[in-house]
């Protein structure tokens, strides 16, 4: 079920209304659980069977670990292995078979192995593994099957994140308070804003980007660059749009989900980028891969190797393809370079005499160039596409055929950076850098003229939503990019 | 206080969105045309048909089909005259959108007339009067096959009687598949369970056409058709692999393309060059240059208002996979409704076919040829094999000194060549 399709609202609105009407906690709990399973069942019976089996098997290992504490680690390991193996089987076996066929051409009768990939598999597997690890370390408590099922299946975060931790959802799940009007309004606002990002930014670029990437050889430098920029904003609009809509849906149902994007394209260092981009995944990888791999070693070499390896694993998590792995490696190397320079600040200090703003812009542009290049690797279906992109770009080739209309792409790029500038926040304080005063004024007006401001805010949100609807019809909404991960 | 704010905002949001949805459901008023042009939808409401000269849709004239049996027999070849006077049927027919045209016999008043018809309306004829041969395809099929010549050429064989075109401008391969399912349901209620044959004009761009407003539009039309016919509803909602779920487009029928996107003006033609006709499909040229088109085309990039490059992919694994998958689905559906299936690659100029990567075109040809069997006959001839030349794609321009080159639709002489070749091929039982 895609958030930007009407069937999602057909599920969300009745669920939210019933949730408000029901007074019993259990009824509210089961309502959300059933809606969540219904949401996933929309993907198909096969996906649902896999999903439910994963929930059952991983909970059974948790139950066994709880029942026989002596063998806690063993059962938790079994649970983690089941989830890792099933992720590996569905996601990586076809690719691995293809690679092995270079050595053993008759493997699988020489045919390409095709397996259906259950939707959102990477997200709910990571979430489950995270919980089991926390349980083994004593950071999370044992929960019943129904609570576990709720944790894994809560639909506003189910298919493409944010990847929630048990500690974030358990306190809310055990209360399931009815949302107040303010919370519902915030949810609506987030949902509309996410929808706007998905339709006006991501989908507006999709045709142009897909067309150029499908046949890059016939396009010249300018078109290729525009397509690459288009994909850069598309992937942000798509993924952050999805998680914003999910957070909005969660809020409407009274559950807070963590923020996942904080103006990542305005980051001025690679590590800052990962503190702003897909934050919940970055944190998951840090806690469950990077820290365990690094261990207590103080070796700088090991630290650098682990950093690069972690990012390669992160790249591979996105999909079974060499391009994803290399994209991860590029990000890993960027982090390594940053670390080698002790900190990005060292680089800044070498630019003595430059004003703070100039240095900041220089850093952002430098990092953006690297990220845009990494997106090329990420988006390309094969090395051939990357090669064509680079060679056509360097040779200054010109378009050989009529280029697809690109007006929307310029608008999307503008909107993407404008939104990130407007909502740019300081990581430590969480305060908006540019609109904090405006926000305070708005809060003041909300108190002094609540009715007028309410009508104004409702009008603004509905305009945003209606505008996105109009463009959605014109563009035809695309599937979310991260659904395939 | 903030609660008042939130409640006011939520109520305002709900009211605004409701108003928006209601307004978007209102059919927009089409601007009145000037005295020389007539809106096809307005004509239709009066139960009149619209006959117009090739490529000049807006400068035609209204007719009553009952007064022109010659046109009736051309458009609905093989059907009894009782159909022409079946008022009940035409009442239904005129409720559907008129969305394709057929080339009619020439008359003293019009050299190359077209009759505007209804895609879904023809299904009503199929329901009540049956059919022996159905023709599927996009504009390349219905504009290049002359119905009267086609039926006359083939009717020497006894088993070809009633010909019905289920074609449409920009008809997609998926729509052929869906149409075939509808036909299957209709045939269940009839004595003759299978058609003698179907003829499909395969447009190469079907191979990997991307999701666009066109797909959306055809999906909505077919979905509405299913919904209006109760017994077909089940099929629509239970064919998940073939049908899309309702989309926002159903809720917000905003005519974005019509009202927001400006229609570009065509630049003036240039001597010795083919100039993109941005207002309509094709190229503009000077009449004096008509014999130089082959030379000029070498230096002209491919262009089509429907396929401006953005909707057709290159030759990737994905596009090849899509081409195969879509084609296979169509064949399965067609096999269910007809004894024989004739599929031919519609002949177009390189200025149109060059939209697709050569390797994708080669693959499509190979894919079609490989699907041939005892009941599936395939013709993948190049445009030159039909005896077509650039001159067969040229039409009169808007001014006496200019002409228009339509890269994927033949003029009358070209259509005669194509029709004769296809009917000859069918008469030979599909042997090339």
Tab-separated table of C-alpha atoms in Angstrom, chain A residues 97 101 104-112:
chain	number	residue	atom	x	y	z
A	97	UNK	CA	23.936	-17.076	-7.869
A	101	UNK	CA	27.499	-18.410	-12.558
A	104	UNK	CA	30.054	-22.271	-12.580
A	105	UNK	CA	28.026	-21.456	-15.690
A	106	UNK	CA	25.711	-24.439	-15.172
A	107	UNK	CA	24.628	-23.406	-11.716
A	108	UNK	CA	20.801	-23.350	-11.534
A	109	UNK	CA	20.796	-24.741	-15.076
A	110	UNK	CA	22.519	-21.592	-16.308
A	111	UNK	CA	19.293	-19.656	-15.700
A	112	UNK	CA	18.912	-16.469	-13.748
